[in-house]
Short mmCIF file of N, CA and C in Angstrom, two decimals:
data_model
loop_
_atom_site.label_atom_id
_atom_site.label_comp_id
_atom_site.label_asym_id
_atom_site.label_seq_id
_atom_site.Cartn_x
_atom_site.Cartn_y
_atom_site.Cartn_z
N MET I 1 -39.88 7.47 -20.55
CA MET I 1 -38.93 6.54 -21.69
C MET I 1 -39.10 5.38 -21.36
N ALA I 2 -39.11 4.43 -22.08
CA ALA I 2 -39.29 3.12 -21.95
C ALA I 2 -37.90 2.70 -22.32
N ASP I 3 -37.89 1.48 -21.18
CA ASP I 3 -36.13 1.12 -20.85
C ASP I 3 -36.34 -0.31 -21.12
N ASN I 4 -36.08 -0.76 -22.20
CA ASN I 4 -36.04 -2.09 -22.60
C ASN I 4 -34.79 -3.15 -22.32
N ARG I 5 -33.83 -2.61 -21.59
CA ARG I 5 -32.60 -3.33 -21.33
C ARG I 5 -32.89 -4.29 -20.14
N THR I 6 -32.47 -5.43 -20.23
CA THR I 6 -32.42 -6.38 -18.83
C THR I 6 -31.74 -6.36 -17.87
N LEU I 7 -31.66 -6.94 -16.88
CA LEU I 7 -31.06 -6.46 -15.44
C LEU I 7 -29.52 -6.77 -15.93
N TYR I 8 -29.16 -7.64 -16.54
CA TYR I 8 -27.91 -7.97 -17.36
C TYR I 8 -27.14 -6.81 -17.68
N ASP I 9 -27.91 -6.35 -18.96
CA ASP I 9 -27.40 -5.10 -19.59
C ASP I 9 -27.38 -3.82 -18.83
N VAL I 10 -28.13 -3.87 -17.80
CA VAL I 10 -27.75 -2.61 -16.83
C VAL I 10 -26.36 -3.05 -15.90
N LEU I 11 -26.00 -4.01 -15.49
CA LEU I 11 -24.60 -4.13 -14.92
C LEU I 11 -23.81 -4.51 -15.75
N ALA I 12 -24.05 -4.76 -17.04
CA ALA I 12 -22.81 -5.11 -18.06
C ALA I 12 -22.53 -6.24 -18.06
N VAL I 13 -23.08 -7.67 -17.40
CA VAL I 13 -22.61 -8.72 -17.54
C VAL I 13 -23.37 -9.61 -18.39
N PRO I 14 -22.62 -10.92 -18.57
CA PRO I 14 -23.37 -11.87 -19.25
C PRO I 14 -24.60 -12.46 -18.63
N PRO I 15 -25.46 -13.22 -19.18
CA PRO I 15 -26.62 -13.99 -18.15
C PRO I 15 -25.65 -15.16 -17.72
N GLU I 16 -24.50 -15.45 -17.74
CA GLU I 16 -24.09 -17.10 -16.95
C GLU I 16 -23.18 -15.84 -15.91
N ALA I 17 -22.94 -14.86 -15.59
CA ALA I 17 -22.27 -14.39 -14.89
C ALA I 17 -22.21 -14.86 -13.27
N ASP I 18 -21.22 -15.42 -12.74
CA ASP I 18 -21.27 -15.65 -11.50
C ASP I 18 -21.55 -14.26 -10.31
N SER I 19 -21.58 -14.99 -9.10
CA SER I 19 -21.80 -13.67 -8.12
C SER I 19 -21.00 -13.05 -8.11
N ASP I 20 -19.80 -13.31 -7.96
CA ASP I 20 -18.53 -12.47 -7.67
C ASP I 20 -18.61 -11.71 -8.91
N ALA I 21 -18.69 -11.96 -10.15
CA ALA I 21 -18.57 -11.30 -11.58
C ALA I 21 -19.51 -10.19 -11.28
N LEU I 22 -21.06 -10.47 -10.42
CA LEU I 22 -22.06 -9.50 -10.34
C LEU I 22 -21.33 -8.53 -9.49
N ARG I 23 -20.84 -8.61 -8.46
CA ARG I 23 -20.51 -7.58 -7.43
C ARG I 23 -19.33 -6.97 -7.97
N ARG I 24 -18.52 -7.42 -8.44
CA ARG I 24 -17.49 -6.55 -9.30
C ARG I 24 -18.02 -5.50 -10.28
N ALA I 25 -19.15 -6.22 -10.98
CA ALA I 25 -19.73 -5.23 -11.86
C ALA I 25 -20.58 -4.15 -11.47
N PHE I 26 -21.31 -4.82 -10.19
CA PHE I 26 -21.96 -3.50 -9.50
C PHE I 26 -21.03 -2.39 -8.95
N ARG I 27 -19.77 -2.66 -8.38
CA ARG I 27 -19.05 -1.74 -7.77
C ARG I 27 -18.14 -0.88 -8.63
N ARG I 28 -17.73 -1.48 -9.93
CA ARG I 28 -17.63 -0.61 -11.15
C ARG I 28 -18.55 0.43 -11.29
N ARG I 29 -19.95 -0.20 -11.73
CA ARG I 29 -20.59 0.71 -12.44
C ARG I 29 -21.29 1.75 -10.98
N SER I 30 -21.62 1.22 -10.14
CA SER I 30 -21.87 2.27 -9.17
C SER I 30 -21.04 3.45 -9.12
N LYS I 31 -19.59 3.32 -9.22
CA LYS I 31 -18.45 4.19 -8.93
C LYS I 31 -18.85 5.29 -10.23
N ALA I 32 -19.15 4.66 -11.16
CA ALA I 32 -19.11 5.51 -12.50
C ALA I 32 -20.77 6.30 -12.39
N LEU I 33 -21.58 5.78 -11.82
CA LEU I 33 -23.07 6.23 -12.13
C LEU I 33 -23.90 7.14 -10.93
N HIS I 34 -22.73 7.15 -9.66
CA HIS I 34 -23.02 7.42 -8.29
C HIS I 34 -23.45 9.28 -8.73
N PRO I 35 -24.65 9.65 -8.11
CA PRO I 35 -24.97 10.80 -8.24
C PRO I 35 -23.64 11.95 -8.06
N ASP I 36 -23.08 11.42 -7.14
CA ASP I 36 -22.20 12.42 -6.34
C ASP I 36 -20.56 12.35 -7.08
N THR I 37 -20.59 11.70 -8.16
CA THR I 37 -19.17 11.34 -8.54
C THR I 37 -19.22 11.19 -10.45
N THR I 38 -20.20 11.35 -10.95
CA THR I 38 -20.71 11.21 -12.18
C THR I 38 -20.68 12.53 -12.90
N ALA I 39 -20.63 12.44 -14.12
CA ALA I 39 -20.40 13.62 -14.93
C ALA I 39 -21.96 13.79 -15.69
N LEU I 40 -23.01 12.81 -15.49
CA LEU I 40 -24.27 13.17 -15.90
C LEU I 40 -25.09 13.93 -14.96
N PRO I 41 -26.16 14.86 -15.88
CA PRO I 41 -26.91 15.42 -15.07
C PRO I 41 -27.52 14.50 -13.78
N GLN I 42 -28.10 15.58 -12.60
CA GLN I 42 -28.61 14.97 -11.55
C GLN I 42 -29.59 13.93 -11.49
N GLU I 43 -30.40 14.20 -12.40
CA GLU I 43 -31.63 13.38 -12.29
C GLU I 43 -31.45 12.08 -13.26
N GLN I 44 -30.66 12.21 -14.14
CA GLN I 44 -30.53 10.85 -15.25
C GLN I 44 -29.37 10.08 -13.97
N ALA I 45 -28.63 10.78 -13.52
CA ALA I 45 -27.54 9.73 -12.79
C ALA I 45 -28.36 9.07 -11.67
N ALA I 46 -29.39 9.98 -10.87
CA ALA I 46 -30.23 9.16 -9.84
C ALA I 46 -31.13 8.07 -10.62
N ARG I 47 -31.70 8.14 -11.63
CA ARG I 47 -32.35 7.16 -12.08
C ARG I 47 -31.46 5.99 -12.68
N GLU I 48 -30.31 6.27 -12.99
CA GLU I 48 -29.38 4.98 -13.34
C GLU I 48 -29.17 4.31 -12.33
N PHE I 49 -28.43 5.24 -11.12
CA PHE I 49 -27.99 4.30 -9.96
C PHE I 49 -29.33 3.44 -9.57
N GLN I 50 -30.43 4.23 -9.49
CA GLN I 50 -31.24 3.28 -9.08
C GLN I 50 -31.83 2.06 -9.57
N ARG I 51 -31.54 2.41 -10.89
CA ARG I 51 -31.97 1.14 -11.90
C ARG I 51 -30.86 0.10 -11.51
N LEU I 52 -29.83 0.44 -11.52
CA LEU I 52 -28.52 -0.30 -11.14
C LEU I 52 -28.58 -0.94 -9.89
N CYS I 53 -28.87 -0.72 -8.69
CA CYS I 53 -28.94 -1.25 -7.41
C CYS I 53 -30.28 -2.05 -7.42
N GLU I 54 -31.35 -1.59 -8.20
CA GLU I 54 -32.70 -2.73 -8.48
C GLU I 54 -32.08 -3.85 -8.79
N ALA I 55 -31.13 -3.79 -10.15
CA ALA I 55 -31.03 -4.87 -10.84
C ALA I 55 -29.74 -5.80 -9.85
N TYR I 56 -28.81 -4.85 -9.36
CA TYR I 56 -28.35 -6.14 -8.20
C TYR I 56 -28.96 -6.80 -7.31
N ALA I 57 -29.87 -5.97 -6.71
CA ALA I 57 -30.78 -6.60 -5.68
C ALA I 57 -31.40 -7.84 -6.00
N GLN I 58 -31.71 -7.85 -7.32
CA GLN I 58 -32.69 -8.80 -7.77
C GLN I 58 -31.61 -10.02 -8.39
N LEU I 59 -30.56 -9.65 -8.98
CA LEU I 59 -29.77 -10.82 -9.55
C LEU I 59 -28.72 -11.35 -8.79
N SER I 60 -28.53 -10.64 -7.40
CA SER I 60 -27.80 -10.87 -6.21
C SER I 60 -28.60 -12.02 -5.35
N ASP I 61 -29.49 -12.15 -5.43
CA ASP I 61 -30.43 -13.18 -4.36
C ASP I 61 -30.84 -14.16 -5.81
N PRO I 62 -30.43 -15.54 -5.47
CA PRO I 62 -30.43 -17.00 -6.07
C PRO I 62 -31.88 -17.04 -6.36
N VAL I 63 -32.83 -16.85 -5.76
CA VAL I 63 -34.22 -17.33 -6.12
C VAL I 63 -34.75 -16.51 -6.84
N GLN I 64 -34.40 -14.99 -6.46
CA GLN I 64 -35.24 -13.91 -7.58
C GLN I 64 -34.58 -14.29 -8.94
N ARG I 65 -33.49 -14.49 -9.09
CA ARG I 65 -32.70 -14.60 -10.37
C ARG I 65 -32.94 -15.74 -11.22
N ARG I 66 -33.60 -16.99 -10.66
CA ARG I 66 -34.21 -17.86 -11.35
C ARG I 66 -35.60 -17.25 -11.67
N ARG I 67 -36.60 -16.88 -10.98
CA ARG I 67 -37.63 -16.18 -11.70
C ARG I 67 -37.21 -15.73 -12.57
N TYR I 68 -36.17 -14.49 -12.51
CA TYR I 68 -36.05 -13.59 -13.55
C TYR I 68 -35.79 -14.48 -14.86
N ASP I 69 -34.78 -15.21 -14.53
CA ASP I 69 -34.54 -15.79 -15.73
C ASP I 69 -35.04 -16.51 -16.58
N ALA I 70 -35.87 -17.25 -15.79
CA ALA I 70 -37.51 -17.59 -16.34
C ALA I 70 -38.42 -17.24 -16.97
N GLY I 71 -38.71 -15.67 -16.58
CA GLY I 71 -39.30 -14.99 -17.25
C GLY I 71 -38.99 -14.38 -18.05
N LEU I 72 -37.22 -13.93 -18.50
CA LEU I 72 -36.46 -13.34 -19.30
C LEU I 72 -36.95 -14.62 -20.50
N GLN I 73 -36.55 -15.96 -20.52
CA GLN I 73 -36.69 -16.84 -21.13
C GLN I 73 -37.93 -16.98 -22.15
N ALA I 74 -38.74 -16.43 -21.28
CA ALA I 74 -40.38 -16.90 -21.72
C ALA I 74 -40.55 -15.68 -23.00
N THR I 75 -40.48 -14.48 -22.56
CA THR I 75 -39.99 -12.92 -23.26
C THR I 75 -39.48 -13.33 -24.16
N VAL I 76 -38.61 -13.69 -24.49
CA VAL I 76 -37.35 -13.10 -25.12
C VAL I 76 -37.89 -14.20 -26.52
N SER I 77 -37.68 -13.25 -27.51
CA SER I 77 -37.97 -13.94 -29.00
C SER I 77 -36.65 -13.84 -29.68
N VAL I 78 -36.35 -14.45 -31.02
CA VAL I 78 -35.02 -14.45 -31.10
C VAL I 78 -35.07 -12.88 -32.02
N ALA I 79 -34.88 -11.89 -31.38
CA ALA I 79 -34.63 -10.41 -31.94
C ALA I 79 -32.88 -10.34 -31.97
N PRO I 80 -32.47 -9.51 -32.69
CA PRO I 80 -31.09 -9.25 -32.64
C PRO I 80 -30.64 -8.66 -31.45
N VAL I 81 -29.51 -8.73 -30.76
CA VAL I 81 -29.16 -7.99 -29.60
C VAL I 81 -28.71 -6.68 -29.87
N PRO I 82 -29.03 -5.66 -29.28
CA PRO I 82 -27.90 -4.21 -29.59
C PRO I 82 -26.99 -4.51 -29.10
N SER I 83 -25.71 -3.56 -29.93
CA SER I 83 -24.35 -3.50 -29.48
C SER I 83 -24.56 -2.64 -28.34
N PRO I 84 -23.34 -3.18 -27.68
CA PRO I 84 -22.86 -2.09 -26.63
C PRO I 84 -22.80 -0.83 -26.57
N ASP I 85 -22.16 -0.50 -27.86
CA ASP I 85 -22.11 1.04 -28.03
C ASP I 85 -22.92 1.42 -28.45
N ALA I 86 -24.33 0.91 -28.85
CA ALA I 86 -25.61 1.73 -28.89
C ALA I 86 -25.96 1.88 -27.47
N ALA I 87 -25.84 1.00 -26.77
CA ALA I 87 -26.47 0.87 -25.66
C ALA I 87 -25.83 1.84 -24.44
N SER I 88 -24.64 2.01 -24.82
CA SER I 88 -23.90 3.17 -23.98
C SER I 88 -23.80 4.54 -24.22
N ALA I 89 -24.60 4.65 -25.58
CA ALA I 89 -24.23 6.08 -26.20
C ALA I 89 -25.73 6.50 -25.13
N ASP I 90 -26.58 6.30 -25.09
CA ASP I 90 -28.11 6.45 -24.50
C ASP I 90 -28.13 6.19 -22.95
N SER I 91 -27.14 5.65 -22.12
CA SER I 91 -27.37 5.24 -20.79
C SER I 91 -26.19 6.24 -19.86
N GLY I 92 -25.42 6.53 -20.97
CA GLY I 92 -24.40 7.07 -19.89
C GLY I 92 -22.92 6.52 -19.85
N TRP I 93 -23.05 5.09 -20.36
CA TRP I 93 -21.89 4.68 -20.36
C TRP I 93 -20.61 4.99 -21.05
N GLY I 94 -20.80 6.09 -21.90
CA GLY I 94 -19.73 6.23 -22.70
C GLY I 94 -18.57 7.32 -21.90
N SER I 95 -19.15 7.38 -20.41
CA SER I 95 -18.35 8.19 -19.61
C SER I 95 -17.54 7.39 -18.68
N VAL I 96 -17.41 5.99 -18.92
CA VAL I 96 -16.92 4.98 -18.20
C VAL I 96 -15.26 5.08 -18.18
N GLY I 97 -14.60 4.85 -17.65
CA GLY I 97 -12.90 4.66 -18.07
C GLY I 97 -12.49 6.29 -19.00
N VAL I 98 -13.42 7.25 -18.51
CA VAL I 98 -12.77 8.86 -19.04
C VAL I 98 -12.47 9.24 -17.49
N ARG I 99 -11.53 9.98 -17.86
CA ARG I 99 -10.94 10.79 -16.42
C ARG I 99 -11.80 11.67 -15.84
N ARG I 100 -12.69 11.84 -14.79
CA ARG I 100 -13.34 13.32 -14.30
C ARG I 100 -12.36 14.16 -12.97
N PRO I 101 -13.19 15.06 -12.79
CA PRO I 101 -12.53 15.96 -12.20
C PRO I 101 -12.88 15.39 -10.17
N LEU I 102 -11.90 15.74 -9.55
CA LEU I 102 -11.99 15.04 -8.06
C LEU I 102 -13.28 15.86 -7.31
N SER I 103 -13.98 15.00 -6.74
CA SER I 103 -15.08 15.65 -6.12
C SER I 103 -14.48 16.35 -4.68
N GLY I 104 -15.75 17.08 -4.42
CA GLY I 104 -15.50 18.00 -3.16
C GLY I 104 -14.86 16.97 -1.73
N GLY I 105 -15.36 15.73 -1.78
CA GLY I 105 -14.58 14.84 -0.78
C GLY I 105 -13.41 14.14 -1.04
N GLU I 106 -13.14 14.43 -2.18
CA GLU I 106 -11.43 13.66 -2.72
C GLU I 106 -10.97 14.52 -2.14
N TRP I 107 -10.99 15.90 -2.80
CA TRP I 107 -10.00 17.19 -2.36
C TRP I 107 -9.97 17.19 -0.83
N LEU I 108 -10.96 17.15 -0.12
CA LEU I 108 -10.79 17.20 1.33
C LEU I 108 -9.89 16.01 1.95
N SER I 109 -10.08 14.93 1.39
CA SER I 109 -9.05 13.99 2.01
C SER I 109 -7.79 14.17 1.45
N ILE I 110 -7.28 14.65 0.53
CA ILE I 110 -5.96 14.64 0.14
C ILE I 110 -5.39 15.89 0.87
N VAL I 111 -6.47 17.00 1.29
CA VAL I 111 -6.01 18.29 1.88
C VAL I 111 -5.71 17.72 3.17
N MET I 112 -6.68 16.82 3.98
CA MET I 112 -6.00 16.29 5.30
C MET I 112 -4.91 15.52 5.39
N LEU I 113 -4.89 14.96 4.55
CA LEU I 113 -3.26 14.09 4.39
C LEU I 113 -2.27 14.61 4.17
N VAL I 114 -2.40 15.93 3.53
CA VAL I 114 -1.32 16.69 3.34
C VAL I 114 -1.10 17.39 4.90
N ALA I 115 -2.20 17.56 5.45
CA ALA I 115 -2.18 18.44 6.63
C ALA I 115 -1.59 17.28 7.78
N ALA I 116 -2.02 16.19 7.89
CA ALA I 116 -1.74 15.27 8.57
C ALA I 116 0.07 15.13 8.61
N LEU I 117 0.76 14.72 7.26
CA LEU I 117 2.12 14.79 7.30
C LEU I 117 2.73 15.83 7.64
N LEU I 118 2.28 16.94 7.33
CA LEU I 118 2.76 18.38 7.74
C LEU I 118 2.94 18.28 9.54
N LEU I 119 2.09 18.12 10.04
CA LEU I 119 1.63 18.05 11.74
C LEU I 119 2.65 16.95 12.15
N CYS I 120 3.03 16.02 11.09
CA CYS I 120 3.63 14.93 12.06
C CYS I 120 5.03 15.48 11.78
N LEU I 121 5.66 15.96 10.59
CA LEU I 121 6.78 16.64 10.61
C LEU I 121 7.08 17.69 11.48
N LEU I 122 6.37 18.49 11.70
CA LEU I 122 6.54 19.43 12.72
C LEU I 122 6.35 19.02 14.10
N LEU I 123 5.64 18.29 14.46
CA LEU I 123 6.25 17.37 15.61
C LEU I 123 7.26 16.81 16.16
N GLY I 124 7.99 16.08 14.85
CA GLY I 124 8.77 15.42 15.18
C GLY I 124 10.43 16.42 15.35
N VAL I 125 9.97 17.55 14.18
CA VAL I 125 11.14 18.16 14.42
C VAL I 125 11.17 19.44 15.60
N GLY I 126 10.06 19.75 15.62
CA GLY I 126 9.74 20.64 17.03
C GLY I 126 10.11 19.92 18.21
N GLY I 127 9.80 18.69 18.46
CA GLY I 127 9.85 17.86 19.67
C GLY I 127 11.43 17.80 19.59
N ALA I 128 12.47 17.47 18.79
CA ALA I 128 13.61 17.61 18.78
C ALA I 128 14.59 18.85 18.83
N TRP I 129 14.03 19.64 18.33
CA TRP I 129 14.31 21.19 18.67
C TRP I 129 14.65 21.42 20.22
N LEU I 130 13.05 21.22 20.88
CA LEU I 130 12.67 21.49 22.28
C LEU I 130 13.73 20.64 23.31
N ARG I 131 14.01 19.68 22.68
CA ARG I 131 14.92 18.76 23.92
C ARG I 131 16.39 19.01 23.35
N GLY I 132 16.50 19.67 22.44
CA GLY I 132 18.08 20.08 22.24
C GLY I 132 18.91 19.00 21.40
N VAL I 133 17.87 18.17 20.89
CA VAL I 133 18.98 17.30 19.87
C VAL I 133 19.17 17.89 18.38
N GLU I 134 20.56 17.87 18.18
CA GLU I 134 20.88 18.11 16.64
C GLU I 134 20.26 17.42 15.78
N LEU I 135 19.75 18.45 14.52
CA LEU I 135 18.89 17.85 13.67
C LEU I 135 20.16 17.14 12.74
N GLN I 136 21.13 17.24 12.65
CA GLN I 136 22.07 16.63 11.67
C GLN I 136 23.00 16.35 12.32
N VAL I 137 23.84 15.35 12.69
CA VAL I 137 25.08 14.61 13.63
C VAL I 137 25.68 13.83 12.28
N ALA I 138 27.11 14.28 12.89
CA ALA I 138 28.39 13.53 11.58
C ALA I 138 28.10 11.79 12.51
N PRO I 139 28.47 11.10 11.56
CA PRO I 139 28.92 9.90 11.95
C PRO I 139 29.98 9.53 12.86
N SER I 140 29.90 8.60 13.81
CA SER I 140 31.55 8.84 14.79
C SER I 140 32.72 8.44 13.92
N TRP I 141 32.61 7.64 12.87
CA TRP I 141 33.55 7.27 12.25
C TRP I 141 34.17 8.39 11.46
N LEU I 142 33.43 9.57 11.53
CA LEU I 142 33.88 10.44 10.27
C LEU I 142 34.58 11.83 11.41
N GLN I 143 34.40 11.64 12.41
CA GLN I 143 34.89 12.76 13.47
C GLN I 143 35.98 13.12 13.37
N GLN I 144 36.62 14.11 13.83
CA GLN I 144 37.88 14.70 13.44
C GLN I 144 38.96 14.21 14.43
N GLU I 145 38.16 13.90 15.47
CA GLU I 145 39.26 13.14 16.88
C GLU I 145 39.37 11.69 16.41
N GLN I 146 38.97 11.15 15.66
CA GLN I 146 39.19 9.67 15.31
C GLN I 146 40.39 9.41 13.92
N THR I 147 40.61 10.41 13.41
CA THR I 147 41.08 10.17 12.05
C THR I 147 42.93 9.92 12.67
N TRP I 148 43.46 9.29 11.54
CA TRP I 148 44.66 9.01 11.53
C TRP I 148 45.86 10.12 11.93
N ASP I 149 45.49 10.95 11.28
CA ASP I 149 46.46 12.41 11.58
C ASP I 149 46.55 12.60 12.71
N GLN I 150 45.32 12.41 13.71
CA GLN I 150 45.52 12.41 14.93
C GLN I 150 46.09 11.89 16.04
N LEU I 151 46.82 10.46 15.36
CA LEU I 151 47.47 9.42 16.16
C LEU I 151 48.13 9.99 16.99
N GLU I 152 48.92 9.30 18.18
CA GLU I 152 49.95 9.86 18.33
C GLU I 152 51.61 9.29 17.65
N PRO I 153 52.39 9.87 17.64
CA PRO I 153 53.53 9.39 17.19
C PRO I 153 53.89 8.27 17.58
N LEU I 154 54.63 7.25 16.65
CA LEU I 154 55.14 6.04 17.33
C LEU I 154 56.36 6.00 18.46
N SER I 155 57.17 7.53 17.87
CA SER I 155 58.28 7.66 18.70
C SER I 155 58.06 8.16 20.28
N LEU I 156 56.67 8.56 20.46
CA LEU I 156 56.44 8.72 21.73
C LEU I 156 55.68 7.81 22.41
N ARG I 157 55.36 6.62 22.06
CA ARG I 157 54.90 5.48 22.50
C ARG I 157 55.78 5.12 23.31
N ASP I 158 55.30 4.34 24.39
CA ASP I 158 56.14 3.53 25.27
C ASP I 158 56.07 2.05 24.69
N ASP I 159 57.30 1.18 23.99
CA ASP I 159 57.60 0.47 23.73
C ASP I 159 57.66 -1.13 24.80
N ARG I 160 57.43 -0.79 26.01
CA ARG I 160 57.67 -1.82 27.16
C ARG I 160 56.08 -2.91 26.85
N PRO I 161 56.58 -3.81 26.90
CA PRO I 161 55.66 -4.78 27.23
C PRO I 161 54.71 -4.80 28.24
N ALA I 162 53.35 -5.16 28.03
CA ALA I 162 52.46 -5.05 29.01
C ALA I 162 52.72 -6.36 29.60
N ALA I 163 52.26 -6.06 31.08
CA ALA I 163 52.04 -7.31 32.07
C ALA I 163 51.17 -8.16 31.73
N GLY I 164 51.30 -9.56 31.98
CA GLY I 164 50.51 -10.49 31.78
C GLY I 164 50.77 -11.08 29.98
N PRO I 165 49.91 -12.11 29.92
CA PRO I 165 50.37 -12.81 28.83
C PRO I 165 50.37 -11.79 27.33
N ASP I 166 51.05 -12.15 26.48
CA ASP I 166 51.21 -11.98 25.51
C ASP I 166 49.88 -11.65 24.57
N PRO I 167 49.59 -10.44 24.06
CA PRO I 167 48.30 -10.40 23.39
C PRO I 167 48.39 -10.86 22.13
N SER I 168 49.51 -11.40 21.52
CA SER I 168 49.42 -11.98 19.81
C SER I 168 49.37 -13.68 20.14
N GLU I 169 49.43 -13.87 21.33
CA GLU I 169 49.25 -15.42 21.43
C GLU I 169 48.02 -15.80 21.65
N SER I 170 47.74 -17.02 21.29
CA SER I 170 46.57 -17.53 21.10
C SER I 170 46.04 -17.98 22.61
N ALA I 171 44.58 -17.94 22.85
CA ALA I 171 43.99 -17.88 24.34
C ALA I 171 44.06 -19.09 24.60
N PHE I 172 43.88 -20.12 23.60
CA PHE I 172 43.80 -21.50 23.74
C PHE I 172 45.51 -21.79 24.27
N LEU I 173 46.45 -21.46 23.59
CA LEU I 173 47.90 -21.75 24.26
C LEU I 173 47.69 -21.27 25.95
N ALA I 174 47.51 -19.91 26.17
CA ALA I 174 47.58 -19.68 27.56
C ALA I 174 46.77 -20.17 28.36
N LEU I 175 45.62 -20.81 28.03
CA LEU I 175 44.70 -21.44 28.72
C LEU I 175 45.38 -22.70 29.24
N SER I 176 45.68 -23.43 28.13
CA SER I 176 46.52 -24.91 28.54
C SER I 176 47.78 -24.68 28.86
N ARG I 177 48.59 -23.69 29.25
CA ARG I 177 49.60 -23.77 29.81
C ARG I 177 49.38 -23.40 31.31
N THR I 178 48.24 -22.31 31.50
CA THR I 178 47.97 -22.17 32.61
C THR I 178 47.27 -23.44 33.70
N LEU I 179 46.72 -24.47 32.68
CA LEU I 179 46.07 -26.10 33.49
C LEU I 179 47.30 -26.58 33.90
N VAL I 180 48.21 -26.62 32.74
CA VAL I 180 49.29 -27.65 32.89
C VAL I 180 50.06 -27.11 34.29
N GLY I 181 50.39 -26.04 34.27
CA GLY I 181 50.89 -25.25 35.31
C GLY I 181 52.04 -24.57 34.96
N GLU I 182 52.38 -24.52 33.84
CA GLU I 182 53.44 -23.52 33.33
C GLU I 182 53.86 -22.25 33.41
N PRO I 183 54.70 -21.85 33.89
CA PRO I 183 54.84 -20.39 33.69
C PRO I 183 54.89 -19.41 32.64
N TRP I 184 54.31 -18.51 32.71
CA TRP I 184 54.32 -17.82 31.14
C TRP I 184 55.67 -17.96 30.39
N GLY I 185 55.58 -17.77 29.42
CA GLY I 185 56.75 -17.88 28.31
C GLY I 185 57.91 -19.02 28.70
N GLN I 186 57.74 -19.79 29.44
CA GLN I 186 58.81 -20.80 29.54
C GLN I 186 57.77 -22.17 28.83
N PRO I 187 58.58 -22.45 28.07
CA PRO I 187 58.13 -23.72 27.01
C PRO I 187 58.61 -24.84 28.00
N GLN I 188 57.77 -25.82 27.95
CA GLN I 188 58.02 -27.53 28.64
C GLN I 188 58.84 -28.04 27.99
N ARG I 189 59.57 -28.79 28.77
CA ARG I 189 60.85 -29.56 28.30
C ARG I 189 60.44 -31.17 28.53
#
């Protein structure tokens, strides 16, 4: 089978694409054409992937790319450019963007992530249980002994003032009276 596509067609980039565009196109296409992840037959996928790798290797090297572009200019005649739809039909491009089933490695990684999550949960809850820590604790502000219903009735309280300064008095006033030498509760005359 003769493949008359250019290296730019293989990577699906225009000839004026820079190195970043080449790299992004190669990564996108390699994910779609890798033999382990594509829906194409194994032999065709291997051929397409090999062609893709060769195209990227040649176009990513600036010296080889200049030589290729010069040779391409010499051999290209004024011919109609094939449409991307025609090229995609025979090269497996039609499967790009189509959902595919998960591969075995992808399923394995999902199962390992779920197992790690469950193991962490088991270790956390099991460790707390072994130490005797309660798994659900009520906040301190919600406990029964701290509610207003349980407060001592006002009639049972001792209404005698506490020794020392009046708690409702400003700390600044108390300090100034102490510095001046004035006794508590006696205003200066």
